Amino acid sequence: AGLPVCAIEYQGSGHDHSGTVLRDAVTREALRKAGVQMIEVRPDFDPERLCAELRPMRRSPQPAARG
């Protein structure tokens, strides 16, 4: 319950400056090890495409355990 299934990182206009490559690699590796997919979004992203990528990640709510 409450586990992340993806991380969305906005890559703004200043993103491609020096120093971001290493930071991004560290972020990607940490998320990969945690089993969390990373979606990178640029300023010209298509909201419909983003929604299409997110839809399959939705998890159905699990019934509460009884006992």
PDB file of N, CA and C in Angstrom:
ATOM      1  N   ALA A   1       0.843  -1.190   0.000  1.00  0.00           N
ATOM      2  CA  ALA A   1       0.000   0.000   0.000  1.00  0.00           C
ATOM      3  C   ALA A   1       0.881   1.244   0.000  1.00  0.00           C
ATOM      4  N   GLY A   2       0.599   2.140  -0.886  1.00  0.00           N
ATOM      5  CA  GLY A   2       1.343   3.382  -0.935  1.00  0.00           C
ATOM      6  C   GLY A   2       2.730   3.273  -1.542  1.00  0.00           C
ATOM      7  N   LEU A   3       2.984   2.228  -2.322  1.00  0.00           N
ATOM      8  CA  LEU A   3       4.300   2.072  -2.940  1.00  0.00           C
ATOM      9  C   LEU A   3       4.334   2.779  -4.292  1.00  0.00           C
ATOM     10  N   PRO A   4       5.409   3.492  -4.578  1.00  0.00           N
ATOM     11  CA  PRO A   4       5.499   4.185  -5.865  1.00  0.00           C
ATOM     12  C   PRO A   4       5.675   3.197  -7.014  1.00  0.00           C
ATOM     13  N   VAL A   5       5.079   3.526  -8.150  1.00  0.00           N
ATOM     14  CA  VAL A   5       5.239   2.693  -9.333  1.00  0.00           C
ATOM     15  C   VAL A   5       6.042   3.414 -10.407  1.00  0.00           C
ATOM     16  N   CYS A   6       6.168   4.739 -10.292  1.00  0.00           N
ATOM     17  CA  CYS A   6       6.984   5.485 -11.238  1.00  0.00           C
ATOM     18  C   CYS A   6       7.364   6.834 -10.635  1.00  0.00           C
ATOM     19  N   ALA A   7       8.388   7.414 -11.231  1.00  0.00           N
ATOM     20  CA  ALA A   7       8.806   8.766 -10.855  1.00  0.00           C
ATOM     21  C   ALA A   7       8.823   9.580 -12.139  1.00  0.00           C
ATOM     22  N   ILE A   8       8.287  10.784 -12.072  1.00  0.00           N
ATOM     23  CA  ILE A   8       8.276  11.666 -13.232  1.00  0.00           C
ATOM     24  C   ILE A   8       9.238  12.802 -12.938  1.00  0.00           C
ATOM     25  N   GLU A   9      10.221  12.958 -13.816  1.00  0.00           N
ATOM     26  CA  GLU A   9      11.196  14.036 -13.633  1.00  0.00           C
ATOM     27  C   GLU A   9      11.048  15.020 -14.776  1.00  0.00           C
ATOM     28  N   TYR A  10      10.805  16.262 -14.428  1.00  0.00           N
ATOM     29  CA  TYR A  10      10.680  17.317 -15.423  1.00  0.00           C
ATOM     30  C   TYR A  10      12.070  17.809 -15.793  1.00  0.00           C
ATOM     31  N   GLN A  11      12.388  17.741 -17.074  1.00  0.00           N
ATOM     32  CA  GLN A  11      13.682  18.197 -17.573  1.00  0.00           C
ATOM     33  C   GLN A  11      13.470  19.577 -18.190  1.00  0.00           C
ATOM     34  N   GLY A  12      13.592  20.616 -17.399  1.00  0.00           N
ATOM     35  CA  GLY A  12      13.355  21.976 -17.863  1.00  0.00           C
ATOM     36  C   GLY A  12      14.434  22.487 -18.799  1.00  0.00           C
ATOM     37  N   SER A  13      14.316  23.738 -19.173  1.00  0.00           N
ATOM     38  CA  SER A  13      15.220  24.328 -20.161  1.00  0.00           C
ATOM     39  C   SER A  13      16.677  24.338 -19.706  1.00  0.00           C
ATOM     40  N   GLY A  14      16.950  24.396 -18.429  1.00  0.00           N
ATOM     41  CA  GLY A  14      18.314  24.409 -17.931  1.00  0.00           C
ATOM     42  C   GLY A  14      18.882  23.032 -17.669  1.00  0.00           C
ATOM     43  N   HIS A  15      18.143  22.007 -18.008  1.00  0.00           N
ATOM     44  CA  HIS A  15      18.534  20.647 -17.649  1.00  0.00           C
ATOM     45  C   HIS A  15      19.807  20.167 -18.327  1.00  0.00           C
ATOM     46  N   ASP A  16      20.058  20.556 -19.538  1.00  0.00           N
ATOM     47  CA  ASP A  16      21.181  20.003 -20.285  1.00  0.00           C
ATOM     48  C   ASP A  16      22.519  20.676 -20.002  1.00  0.00           C
ATOM     49  N   HIS A  17      22.611  21.401 -18.909  1.00  0.00           N
ATOM     50  CA  HIS A  17      23.877  22.028 -18.536  1.00  0.00           C
ATOM     51  C   HIS A  17      24.763  21.022 -17.811  1.00  0.00           C
ATOM     52  N   SER A  18      26.019  21.361 -17.660  1.00  0.00           N
ATOM     53  CA  SER A  18      26.974  20.438 -17.043  1.00  0.00           C
ATOM     54  C   SER A  18      26.540  20.045 -15.631  1.00  0.00           C
ATOM     55  N   GLY A  19      26.891  18.846 -15.270  1.00  0.00           N
ATOM     56  CA  GLY A  19      26.585  18.355 -13.931  1.00  0.00           C
ATOM     57  C   GLY A  19      25.314  17.539 -13.860  1.00  0.00           C
ATOM     58  N   THR A  20      24.435  17.693 -14.827  1.00  0.00           N
ATOM     59  CA  THR A  20      23.165  16.965 -14.746  1.00  0.00           C
ATOM     60  C   THR A  20      23.288  15.514 -15.194  1.00  0.00           C
ATOM     61  N   VAL A  21      24.252  15.226 -16.049  1.00  0.00           N
ATOM     62  CA  VAL A  21      24.401  13.854 -16.565  1.00  0.00           C
ATOM     63  C   VAL A  21      24.674  12.877 -15.423  1.00  0.00           C
ATOM     64  N   LEU A  22      25.615  13.207 -14.555  1.00  0.00           N
ATOM     65  CA  LEU A  22      25.943  12.333 -13.427  1.00  0.00           C
ATOM     66  C   LEU A  22      24.769  12.227 -12.454  1.00  0.00           C
ATOM     67  N   ARG A  23      24.158  13.356 -12.127  1.00  0.00           N
ATOM     68  CA  ARG A  23      23.002  13.335 -11.223  1.00  0.00           C
ATOM     69  C   ARG A  23      21.882  12.472 -11.777  1.00  0.00           C
ATOM     70  N   ASP A  24      21.612  12.620 -13.073  1.00  0.00           N
ATOM     71  CA  ASP A  24      20.553  11.820 -13.691  1.00  0.00           C
ATOM     72  C   ASP A  24      20.888  10.335 -13.664  1.00  0.00           C
ATOM     73  N   ALA A  25      22.156   9.992 -13.891  1.00  0.00           N
ATOM     74  CA  ALA A  25      22.568   8.588 -13.857  1.00  0.00           C
ATOM     75  C   ALA A  25      22.358   7.999 -12.464  1.00  0.00           C
ATOM     76  N   VAL A  26      22.686   8.759 -11.446  1.00  0.00           N
ATOM     77  CA  VAL A  26      22.498   8.297 -10.067  1.00  0.00           C
ATOM     78  C   VAL A  26      21.007   8.101  -9.779  1.00  0.00           C
ATOM     79  N   THR A  27      20.207   9.062 -10.201  1.00  0.00           N
ATOM     80  CA  THR A  27      18.753   8.965  -9.990  1.00  0.00           C
ATOM     81  C   THR A  27      18.184   7.743 -10.699  1.00  0.00           C
ATOM     82  N   ARG A  28      18.535   7.561 -11.967  1.00  0.00           N
ATOM     83  CA  ARG A  28      18.034   6.413 -12.725  1.00  0.00           C
ATOM     84  C   ARG A  28      18.407   5.090 -12.066  1.00  0.00           C
ATOM     85  N   GLU A  29      19.664   4.985 -11.620  1.00  0.00           N
ATOM     86  CA  GLU A  29      20.125   3.739 -11.003  1.00  0.00           C
ATOM     87  C   GLU A  29      19.399   3.480  -9.678  1.00  0.00           C
ATOM     88  N   ALA A  30      19.225   4.504  -8.874  1.00  0.00           N
ATOM     89  CA  ALA A  30      18.508   4.335  -7.600  1.00  0.00           C
ATOM     90  C   ALA A  30      17.072   3.882  -7.843  1.00  0.00           C
ATOM     91  N   LEU A  31      16.411   4.495  -8.810  1.00  0.00           N
ATOM     92  CA  LEU A  31      15.037   4.104  -9.125  1.00  0.00           C
ATOM     93  C   LEU A  31      14.986   2.686  -9.700  1.00  0.00           C
ATOM     94  N   ARG A  32      15.933   2.356 -10.558  1.00  0.00           N
ATOM     95  CA  ARG A  32      15.979   1.005 -11.125  1.00  0.00           C
ATOM     96  C   ARG A  32      16.111  -0.041 -10.031  1.00  0.00           C
ATOM     97  N   LYS A  33      17.029   0.204  -9.088  1.00  0.00           N
ATOM     98  CA  LYS A  33      17.226  -0.736  -7.984  1.00  0.00           C
ATOM     99  C   LYS A  33      15.989  -0.866  -7.113  1.00  0.00           C
ATOM    100  N   ALA A  34      15.218   0.201  -7.032  1.00  0.00           N
ATOM    101  CA  ALA A  34      13.991   0.184  -6.226  1.00  0.00           C
ATOM    102  C   ALA A  34      12.807  -0.380  -7.013  1.00  0.00           C
ATOM    103  N   GLY A  35      13.024  -0.666  -8.303  1.00  0.00           N
ATOM    104  CA  GLY A  35      11.932  -1.199  -9.111  1.00  0.00           C
ATOM    105  C   GLY A  35      10.918  -0.148  -9.525  1.00  0.00           C
ATOM    106  N   VAL A  36      11.364   1.099  -9.589  1.00  0.00           N
ATOM    107  CA  VAL A  36      10.470   2.207  -9.929  1.00  0.00           C
ATOM    108  C   VAL A  36      10.861   2.745 -11.306  1.00  0.00           C
ATOM    109  N   GLN A  37       9.897   2.788 -12.204  1.00  0.00           N
ATOM    110  CA  GLN A  37      10.161   3.302 -13.549  1.00  0.00           C
ATOM    111  C   GLN A  37      10.288   4.824 -13.512  1.00  0.00           C
ATOM    112  N   MET A  38      11.224   5.351 -14.297  1.00  0.00           N
ATOM    113  CA  MET A  38      11.410   6.805 -14.382  1.00  0.00           C
ATOM    114  C   MET A  38      10.925   7.286 -15.742  1.00  0.00           C
ATOM    115  N   ILE A  39      10.098   8.316 -15.716  1.00  0.00           N
ATOM    116  CA  ILE A  39       9.625   8.945 -16.942  1.00  0.00           C
ATOM    117  C   ILE A  39      10.183  10.361 -16.954  1.00  0.00           C
ATOM    118  N   GLU A  40      10.924  10.685 -17.995  1.00  0.00           N
ATOM    119  CA  GLU A  40      11.505  12.019 -18.129  1.00  0.00           C
ATOM    120  C   GLU A  40      10.619  12.856 -19.051  1.00  0.00           C
ATOM    121  N   VAL A  41      10.260  14.038 -18.591  1.00  0.00           N
ATOM    122  CA  VAL A  41       9.349  14.914 -19.324  1.00  0.00           C
ATOM    123  C   VAL A  41      10.080  16.197 -19.692  1.00  0.00           C
ATOM    124  N   ARG A  42      10.049  16.537 -20.950  1.00  0.00           N
ATOM    125  CA  ARG A  42      10.668  17.769 -21.467  1.00  0.00           C
ATOM    126  C   ARG A  42       9.606  18.864 -21.582  1.00  0.00           C
ATOM    127  N   PRO A  43      10.020  20.120 -21.745  1.00  0.00           N
ATOM    128  CA  PRO A  43       9.045  21.220 -21.834  1.00  0.00           C
ATOM    129  C   PRO A  43       8.008  21.047 -22.945  1.00  0.00           C
ATOM    130  N   ASP A  44       8.345  20.348 -24.016  1.00  0.00           N
ATOM    131  CA  ASP A  44       7.401  20.174 -25.120  1.00  0.00           C
ATOM    132  C   ASP A  44       6.640  18.846 -25.048  1.00  0.00           C
ATOM    133  N   PHE A  45       6.502  18.290 -23.836  1.00  0.00           N
ATOM    134  CA  PHE A  45       5.868  16.979 -23.698  1.00  0.00           C
ATOM    135  C   PHE A  45       4.407  17.015 -24.147  1.00  0.00           C
ATOM    136  N   ASP A  46       3.941  15.844 -24.547  1.00  0.00           N
ATOM    137  CA  ASP A  46       2.555  15.662 -24.965  1.00  0.00           C
ATOM    138  C   ASP A  46       1.783  15.051 -23.797  1.00  0.00           C
ATOM    139  N   PRO A  47       0.852  15.794 -23.192  1.00  0.00           N
ATOM    140  CA  PRO A  47       0.107  15.268 -22.035  1.00  0.00           C
ATOM    141  C   PRO A  47      -0.608  13.948 -22.333  1.00  0.00           C
ATOM    142  N   GLU A  48      -1.125  13.794 -23.541  1.00  0.00           N
ATOM    143  CA  GLU A  48      -1.810  12.542 -23.879  1.00  0.00           C
ATOM    144  C   GLU A  48      -0.841  11.359 -23.882  1.00  0.00           C
ATOM    145  N   ARG A  49       0.365  11.593 -24.377  1.00  0.00           N
ATOM    146  CA  ARG A  49       1.370  10.513 -24.391  1.00  0.00           C
ATOM    147  C   ARG A  49       1.766  10.147 -22.959  1.00  0.00           C
ATOM    148  N   LEU A  50       1.933  11.162 -22.117  1.00  0.00           N
ATOM    149  CA  LEU A  50       2.264  10.901 -20.717  1.00  0.00           C
ATOM    150  C   LEU A  50       1.162  10.080 -20.054  1.00  0.00           C
ATOM    151  N   CYS A  51      -0.075  10.457 -20.279  1.00  0.00           N
ATOM    152  CA  CYS A  51      -1.204   9.695 -19.714  1.00  0.00           C
ATOM    153  C   CYS A  51      -1.198   8.258 -20.215  1.00  0.00           C
ATOM    154  N   ALA A  52      -0.885   8.080 -21.500  1.00  0.00           N
ATOM    155  CA  ALA A  52      -0.839   6.730 -22.068  1.00  0.00           C
ATOM    156  C   ALA A  52       0.261   5.898 -21.408  1.00  0.00           C
ATOM    157  N   GLU A  53       1.385   6.526 -21.065  1.00  0.00           N
ATOM    158  CA  GLU A  53       2.463   5.806 -20.382  1.00  0.00           C
ATOM    159  C   GLU A  53       2.085   5.453 -18.948  1.00  0.00           C
ATOM    160  N   LEU A  54       1.303   6.322 -18.315  1.00  0.00           N
ATOM    161  CA  LEU A  54       0.942   6.104 -16.916  1.00  0.00           C
ATOM    162  C   LEU A  54      -0.196   5.093 -16.740  1.00  0.00           C
ATOM    163  N   ARG A  55      -1.114   5.032 -17.681  1.00  0.00           N
ATOM    164  CA  ARG A  55      -2.295   4.170 -17.543  1.00  0.00           C
ATOM    165  C   ARG A  55      -1.968   2.723 -17.177  1.00  0.00           C
ATOM    166  N   PRO A  56      -1.042   2.068 -17.864  1.00  0.00           N
ATOM    167  CA  PRO A  56      -0.779   0.659 -17.518  1.00  0.00           C
ATOM    168  C   PRO A  56      -0.152   0.474 -16.135  1.00  0.00           C
ATOM    169  N   MET A  57       0.338   1.534 -15.549  1.00  0.00           N
ATOM    170  CA  MET A  57       0.991   1.422 -14.241  1.00  0.00           C
ATOM    171  C   MET A  57       0.004   1.458 -13.078  1.00  0.00           C
ATOM    172  N   ARG A  58      -1.225   1.855 -13.356  1.00  0.00           N
ATOM    173  CA  ARG A  58      -2.204   1.930 -12.264  1.00  0.00           C
ATOM    174  C   ARG A  58      -2.425   0.544 -11.691  1.00  0.00           C
ATOM    175  N   ARG A  59      -2.461   0.505 -10.400  1.00  0.00           N
ATOM    176  CA  ARG A  59      -2.709  -0.771  -9.715  1.00  0.00           C
ATOM    177  C   ARG A  59      -4.133  -0.779  -9.205  1.00  0.00           C
ATOM    178  N   SER A  60      -4.754  -1.926  -9.310  1.00  0.00           N
ATOM    179  CA  SER A  60      -6.096  -2.076  -8.745  1.00  0.00           C
ATOM    180  C   SER A  60      -5.972  -2.127  -7.241  1.00  0.00           C
ATOM    181  N   PRO A  61      -6.898  -1.455  -6.531  1.00  0.00           N
ATOM    182  CA  PRO A  61      -6.852  -1.517  -5.061  1.00  0.00           C
ATOM    183  C   PRO A  61      -7.010  -2.947  -4.579  1.00  0.00           C
ATOM    184  N   GLN A  62      -6.212  -3.314  -3.610  1.00  0.00           N
ATOM    185  CA  GLN A  62      -6.277  -4.653  -3.041  1.00  0.00           C
ATOM    186  C   GLN A  62      -7.290  -4.666  -1.900  1.00  0.00           C
ATOM    187  N   PRO A  63      -8.095  -5.709  -1.801  1.00  0.00           N
ATOM    188  CA  PRO A  63      -9.045  -5.786  -0.693  1.00  0.00           C
ATOM    189  C   PRO A  63      -8.309  -5.857   0.647  1.00  0.00           C
ATOM    190  N   ALA A  64      -8.894  -5.279   1.652  1.00  0.00           N
ATOM    191  CA  ALA A  64      -8.288  -5.277   2.998  1.00  0.00           C
ATOM    192  C   ALA A  64      -8.216  -6.704   3.526  1.00  0.00           C
ATOM    193  N   ALA A  65      -7.121  -6.997   4.203  1.00  0.00           N
ATOM    194  CA  ALA A  65      -6.947  -8.330   4.800  1.00  0.00           C
ATOM    195  C   ALA A  65      -7.906  -8.496   5.975  1.00  0.00           C
ATOM    196  N   ARG A  66      -8.443  -9.678   6.068  1.00  0.00           N
ATOM    197  CA  ARG A  66      -9.361  -9.972   7.187  1.00  0.00           C
ATOM    198  C   ARG A  66      -8.699 -10.968   8.105  1.00  0.00           C
ATOM    199  N   GLY A  67      -9.016 -10.815   9.351  1.00  0.00           N
ATOM    200  CA  GLY A  67      -8.458 -11.831  10.226  1.00  0.00           C
ATOM    201  C   GLY A  67      -8.375 -11.422  11.577  1.00  0.00           C
TER     202      GLY A  67
END
